[in-house]
Short mmCIF file of C-alpha atoms in Angstrom, two decimals:
data_model
loop_
_atom_site.label_atom_id
_atom_site.label_comp_id
_atom_site.label_asym_id
_atom_site.label_seq_id
_atom_site.Cartn_x
_atom_site.Cartn_y
_atom_site.Cartn_z
CA MET A 1 -60.15 186.79 -15.43
CA SER A 2 -63.93 186.36 -15.31
CA GLY A 3 -65.03 182.89 -14.68
CA LEU A 4 -68.36 183.47 -16.14
CA SER A 5 -69.84 181.98 -19.10
CA GLU A 6 -71.34 184.45 -21.99
CA THR A 7 -74.86 183.48 -20.84
CA GLU A 8 -73.89 184.24 -17.22
CA ARG A 9 -72.09 187.63 -18.18
CA ALA A 10 -75.30 188.59 -19.94
CA GLY A 11 -77.58 187.84 -17.10
CA CYS A 12 -75.30 189.45 -14.29
CA THR A 13 -75.10 192.82 -16.69
CA LYS A 14 -78.89 192.72 -16.80
CA LEU A 15 -79.24 192.55 -13.05
CA LEU A 16 -76.53 195.19 -12.61
CA GLN A 17 -78.49 197.61 -15.13
CA SER A 18 -81.57 197.45 -12.60
CA LEU A 19 -79.40 198.52 -9.85
CA SER A 20 -79.00 201.94 -8.51
CA LYS A 21 -76.07 203.90 -9.75
CA ASP A 22 -74.62 204.04 -6.18
CA ASP A 23 -75.05 200.35 -5.59
CA VAL A 24 -73.17 199.37 -8.59
CA PHE A 25 -70.36 201.88 -7.81
CA SER A 26 -70.31 200.15 -4.13
CA LEU A 27 -70.29 196.76 -5.56
CA SER A 28 -67.53 197.58 -7.94
CA ASP A 29 -65.36 198.61 -5.05
CA THR A 30 -66.10 195.57 -3.03
CA VAL A 31 -65.57 192.98 -6.12
CA THR A 32 -62.24 194.68 -7.05
CA ASN A 33 -61.08 195.50 -3.46
CA LYS A 34 -61.04 199.13 -4.69
CA LEU A 35 -58.14 198.27 -6.99
CA ILE A 36 -59.89 199.65 -10.17
CA VAL A 37 -61.20 203.32 -10.56
CA VAL A 38 -64.17 203.51 -12.63
CA GLU A 39 -65.63 206.63 -14.17
CA ASN A 40 -69.10 205.59 -14.77
CA VAL A 41 -71.60 202.91 -14.62
CA THR A 42 -70.76 201.06 -17.66
CA GLU A 43 -67.15 200.85 -16.29
CA ALA A 44 -68.38 199.68 -13.04
CA ILE A 45 -70.51 196.94 -14.54
CA GLY A 46 -67.53 195.91 -16.82
CA ALA A 47 -65.20 195.71 -13.57
CA ILE A 48 -67.93 193.76 -11.58
CA ILE A 49 -68.04 191.19 -14.60
CA THR A 50 -64.62 190.76 -15.07
CA PHE A 51 -63.63 190.37 -11.27
CA THR A 52 -66.41 187.84 -10.59
CA GLU A 53 -65.07 184.38 -10.28
CA ASN A 54 -68.53 182.68 -10.50
CA ALA A 55 -72.20 183.53 -11.01
CA GLU A 56 -73.43 181.98 -7.55
CA GLU A 57 -70.81 184.15 -5.77
CA PHE A 58 -72.44 187.31 -7.65
CA LEU A 59 -76.11 186.30 -7.24
CA LYS A 60 -75.63 185.85 -3.43
CA ARG A 61 -74.05 189.35 -3.09
CA LYS A 62 -76.22 191.66 -0.64
CA LYS A 63 -76.63 194.32 -3.11
CA VAL A 64 -78.17 191.73 -5.60
CA HIS A 65 -81.31 191.52 -3.62
CA ARG A 66 -84.04 189.10 -3.62
CA ASP A 67 -86.63 191.36 -5.47
CA LEU A 68 -84.15 192.12 -8.26
CA ILE A 69 -83.50 188.31 -8.99
CA PHE A 70 -87.32 187.75 -8.79
CA LYS A 71 -88.14 190.59 -11.35
CA TYR A 72 -85.23 189.43 -13.62
CA LEU A 73 -86.75 185.71 -13.71
CA ALA A 74 -90.15 187.10 -14.30
CA ASN A 75 -88.72 189.18 -17.37
CA GLU A 76 -87.14 186.07 -18.68
CA GLY A 77 -90.55 184.06 -18.39
CA VAL A 78 -89.63 182.13 -15.05
CA VAL A 79 -92.43 182.22 -12.90
CA MET A 80 -91.55 181.70 -9.28
CA PRO A 81 -94.08 181.94 -6.10
CA PRO A 82 -93.81 185.33 -4.71
CA ASN A 83 -92.49 184.43 -1.29
CA SER A 84 -89.74 182.45 -2.70
CA GLU A 85 -86.46 182.92 -0.60
CA LYS A 86 -83.42 184.31 -2.10
CA ASN A 87 -81.49 181.00 -2.20
CA LYS A 88 -84.26 179.22 -4.13
CA LEU A 89 -84.29 182.31 -6.61
CA VAL A 90 -80.40 182.09 -7.03
CA LYS A 91 -80.63 178.35 -7.69
CA ARG A 92 -83.28 178.73 -10.26
CA THR A 93 -81.28 181.62 -11.88
CA LEU A 94 -78.17 179.38 -12.11
CA GLU A 95 -80.34 176.58 -13.65
CA LEU A 96 -81.72 179.16 -16.22
CA TRP A 97 -78.31 180.36 -17.21
CA SER A 98 -76.80 176.79 -17.29
CA SER A 99 -79.61 175.82 -19.66
CA GLY A 100 -78.56 178.59 -22.04
CA LYS A 101 -82.13 179.49 -22.72
CA VAL A 102 -81.81 183.39 -21.82
CA GLY A 103 -82.01 186.37 -23.72
CA THR A 104 -84.34 184.74 -26.23
CA GLY A 105 -86.75 187.41 -25.03
CA SER A 106 -88.93 184.82 -23.49
CA GLY A 107 -90.50 187.27 -21.01
CA LEU A 108 -91.89 190.71 -21.55
CA GLU A 109 -89.76 191.65 -24.23
CA LEU A 110 -90.85 188.63 -26.38
CA VAL A 111 -94.46 189.78 -25.70
CA LEU A 112 -93.62 193.21 -27.04
CA GLY A 113 -92.09 191.73 -30.24
CA GLN A 114 -95.06 189.62 -30.71
CA GLN A 115 -97.53 192.58 -30.15
CA PHE A 116 -95.40 194.78 -32.60
CA CYS A 117 -95.61 192.16 -35.37
CA GLN A 118 -99.16 191.41 -34.79
CA TRP A 119 -99.90 195.14 -35.41
CA PHE A 120 -97.27 196.06 -38.19
CA PHE A 121 -97.73 193.06 -40.55
CA PRO A 122 -101.57 193.00 -40.67
CA LEU A 123 -101.19 196.86 -41.08
CA LEU A 124 -98.67 196.62 -44.12
CA ASN A 125 -100.59 193.53 -45.88
CA SER A 126 -103.73 195.27 -45.47
CA GLN A 127 -102.42 197.75 -48.30
CA ASN A 128 -102.27 194.79 -50.79
CA PRO A 129 -105.35 195.07 -53.13
CA SER A 130 -105.45 191.34 -53.70
CA LEU A 131 -106.57 190.80 -50.19
CA GLY A 132 -109.67 192.59 -50.85
CA GLN A 133 -109.80 194.43 -47.42
CA PRO A 134 -110.03 198.09 -46.74
CA PRO A 135 -106.34 199.21 -46.20
CA GLN A 136 -105.58 200.45 -42.77
CA ASP A 137 -103.94 203.64 -41.65
CA TRP A 138 -100.50 203.41 -43.20
CA GLY A 139 -97.97 206.25 -43.30
CA PRO A 140 -94.95 208.02 -42.32
CA LYS A 141 -96.43 208.80 -38.92
CA HIS A 142 -95.49 205.39 -37.71
CA PHE A 143 -91.77 206.19 -38.32
CA TRP A 144 -89.08 208.57 -36.74
CA PRO A 145 -88.45 211.47 -39.11
CA ASP A 146 -84.88 210.34 -39.47
CA ALA A 147 -85.85 206.69 -39.94
CA LYS A 148 -83.62 204.44 -42.37
CA LEU A 149 -84.71 201.44 -44.54
CA CYS A 150 -82.23 198.89 -45.88
CA LEU A 151 -83.60 196.62 -48.40
CA LEU A 152 -81.35 193.74 -49.62
CA SER A 153 -83.15 191.33 -52.12
CA ARG A 154 -81.63 188.29 -53.43
CA ALA A 155 -83.66 186.57 -56.42
CA GLY A 156 -81.01 185.62 -58.95
CA SER A 157 -78.81 188.86 -58.66
CA GLU A 158 -78.41 190.83 -55.18
CA GLN A 159 -79.97 194.11 -54.83
CA MET A 160 -79.31 196.74 -51.98
CA GLU A 161 -81.56 199.71 -51.75
CA GLU A 162 -81.37 202.30 -48.84
CA PHE A 163 -84.07 204.83 -48.15
CA LEU A 164 -83.66 207.72 -45.36
CA GLY A 165 -86.57 209.68 -43.86
CA ALA A 166 -90.09 208.55 -42.64
CA GLU A 167 -91.84 209.50 -45.91
CA LEU A 168 -89.49 207.35 -48.14
CA VAL A 169 -89.20 204.53 -45.81
CA SER A 170 -93.02 204.48 -45.68
CA LEU A 171 -93.58 204.66 -49.44
CA ARG A 172 -90.97 201.93 -50.12
CA LEU A 173 -92.65 199.47 -47.89
CA LEU A 174 -95.93 200.50 -49.19
CA ALA A 175 -94.89 199.80 -52.57
CA LEU A 176 -93.86 196.24 -51.72
CA THR A 177 -97.53 195.32 -50.63
CA ARG A 178 -99.65 197.76 -52.69
CA ASP A 179 -97.65 197.61 -55.96
CA GLU A 180 -95.49 194.68 -56.03
CA GLN A 181 -98.51 192.86 -54.22
CA VAL A 182 -96.49 190.65 -51.96
CA LEU A 183 -97.78 189.56 -48.62
CA LEU A 184 -95.24 189.04 -45.67
CA SER A 185 -96.22 186.28 -43.30
CA PRO A 186 -93.99 186.41 -39.87
CA ASN A 187 -93.03 183.40 -38.07
CA LEU A 188 -93.83 184.33 -34.68
CA GLU A 189 -92.61 181.19 -32.79
CA PRO A 190 -89.50 181.46 -30.63
CA GLN A 191 -87.26 180.34 -33.47
CA GLY A 192 -88.41 182.94 -35.85
CA LEU A 193 -88.74 186.06 -33.47
CA ARG A 194 -86.12 187.63 -31.31
CA THR A 195 -86.59 190.74 -29.08
CA LEU A 196 -83.60 192.50 -27.49
CA ALA A 197 -83.73 195.73 -25.42
CA SER A 198 -80.92 198.16 -24.77
CA PRO A 199 -80.70 200.15 -21.45
CA HIS A 200 -81.20 203.11 -23.52
CA GLY A 201 -84.65 202.75 -24.77
CA LEU A 202 -84.11 201.12 -28.10
CA VAL A 203 -85.61 197.78 -28.72
CA LEU A 204 -84.81 195.46 -31.50
CA VAL A 205 -87.36 193.24 -33.00
CA ALA A 206 -86.04 190.60 -35.41
CA VAL A 207 -88.60 188.20 -37.33
CA ALA A 208 -88.27 185.81 -40.10
CA GLY A 209 -91.12 184.74 -42.22
CA THR A 210 -92.46 183.76 -45.85
CA ILE A 211 -93.19 186.02 -48.77
CA HIS A 212 -96.34 185.29 -50.74
CA ARG A 213 -98.00 186.58 -54.13
CA ASP A 214 -101.46 185.00 -55.43
CA GLY A 215 -101.37 182.01 -53.05
CA ALA A 216 -97.44 181.02 -54.24
CA CYS A 217 -94.58 181.24 -51.81
CA LEU A 218 -91.99 183.65 -53.45
CA GLY A 219 -89.17 183.00 -50.73
CA VAL A 220 -88.48 184.04 -47.23
CA PHE A 221 -87.37 187.38 -45.50
CA GLU A 222 -85.67 188.53 -42.34
CA GLN A 223 -86.62 191.71 -40.88
CA ILE A 224 -85.03 193.80 -38.08
CA PHE A 225 -86.87 196.73 -36.56
CA GLY A 226 -85.37 199.34 -34.17
CA LEU A 227 -88.22 200.82 -32.05
CA ILE A 228 -88.08 203.75 -29.79
CA ARG A 229 -90.98 205.22 -27.85
CA SER A 230 -92.15 208.65 -28.61
CA PRO A 231 -92.95 210.60 -25.48
CA LEU A 232 -94.79 213.29 -27.30
CA GLU A 233 -97.42 210.71 -28.52
CA ASN A 234 -98.51 208.86 -25.67
CA ASN A 235 -95.34 206.97 -25.32
CA SER A 236 -96.28 204.81 -28.22
CA TRP A 237 -93.59 202.90 -30.27
CA LYS A 238 -92.14 204.30 -33.56
CA ILE A 239 -89.86 202.71 -36.09
CA LYS A 240 -86.18 204.08 -36.16
CA PHE A 241 -84.91 201.61 -38.77
CA VAL A 242 -85.66 198.71 -40.65
CA ASN A 243 -83.51 196.32 -42.13
CA LEU A 244 -85.11 193.88 -44.62
CA LYS A 245 -83.55 190.76 -46.22
CA ILE A 246 -85.39 188.91 -48.84
CA ARG A 247 -84.34 185.83 -50.63
CA GLY A 248 -86.23 184.46 -53.59
CA GLN A 249 -87.13 180.86 -53.76
CA ASP A 250 -84.58 180.23 -56.39
CA SER A 251 -81.66 181.28 -53.86
CA LEU A 252 -82.85 178.98 -51.06
CA ALA A 253 -81.52 175.80 -52.79
CA GLY A 254 -84.48 173.66 -51.55
CA ALA A 255 -84.21 175.02 -47.93
CA GLU A 256 -87.35 174.64 -45.82
CA THR A 257 -89.75 177.63 -46.04
CA ALA A 258 -92.60 176.28 -43.99
CA ALA A 259 -91.61 178.16 -41.02
CA PRO A 260 -88.41 180.09 -41.55
CA THR A 261 -86.08 180.64 -38.44
CA LEU A 262 -83.81 183.69 -37.70
CA THR A 263 -80.14 183.29 -38.86
CA TYR A 264 -79.05 186.31 -36.65
CA ASN A 265 -77.71 185.56 -33.18
CA SER A 266 -78.04 187.88 -30.04
CA THR A 267 -74.48 188.98 -30.62
CA GLU A 268 -75.04 190.19 -34.10
CA LEU A 269 -78.23 192.10 -33.13
CA GLN A 270 -76.47 193.51 -30.14
CA LEU A 271 -73.96 195.33 -32.68
CA LEU A 272 -77.02 197.28 -33.90
CA PHE A 273 -77.32 198.93 -30.53
CA SER A 274 -73.93 200.63 -30.99
#
């Protein structure tokens, strides 16, 4: 039914999530000729996406106003002159969608991902005595009380460990750097870092990188963090879950470890929102 590509569907959904509830319902009625009864905003957005023939038709609708498209583009890292007319913004959005370079979090979300990694990894690495630095303030306070850690390591054999609760998660990650004396070096270039935000406040930061000990590269890692703001603590971000996958040098079969890239795609990451 829908004539939209996957990239266009994702873009249209993002724009619709910025509209007021009334506007979404009204647009759903218009697009479906009131043939579909929707119960909530999620169903309304689904109906609009399904019955939209093409992206240009969607972007030109009255309810999808100029400022909305302008903000969307800014969020995707596309800077347009503030006085751009709507048809210029529509054209630029269609170009962006057809290029497929969307949802890599190139805008504000990527900045959040980078800032988080630039805070988290130096903090964790500072616990490693081989660095000869005073350890920074690590502890369970950076995690939600029901935080969860899944640690999958592949070095020869495969090992899976799970930890529940801020205290245990914090201690297991601490053991990596303090006791096992490893250093995690994230690749903060676009191919090594991806950030996705759900409309419900959960932000996923996925990052790839290399693992070192005493100057030697031991292998690569991929780590996904689920972050949620804590309204009680100045709206600071706290970690809800961590999935850490470590592959030792021997299981890489000579793969490039200089700048590891993420193997997760956006669809796989979005499954973590459910």
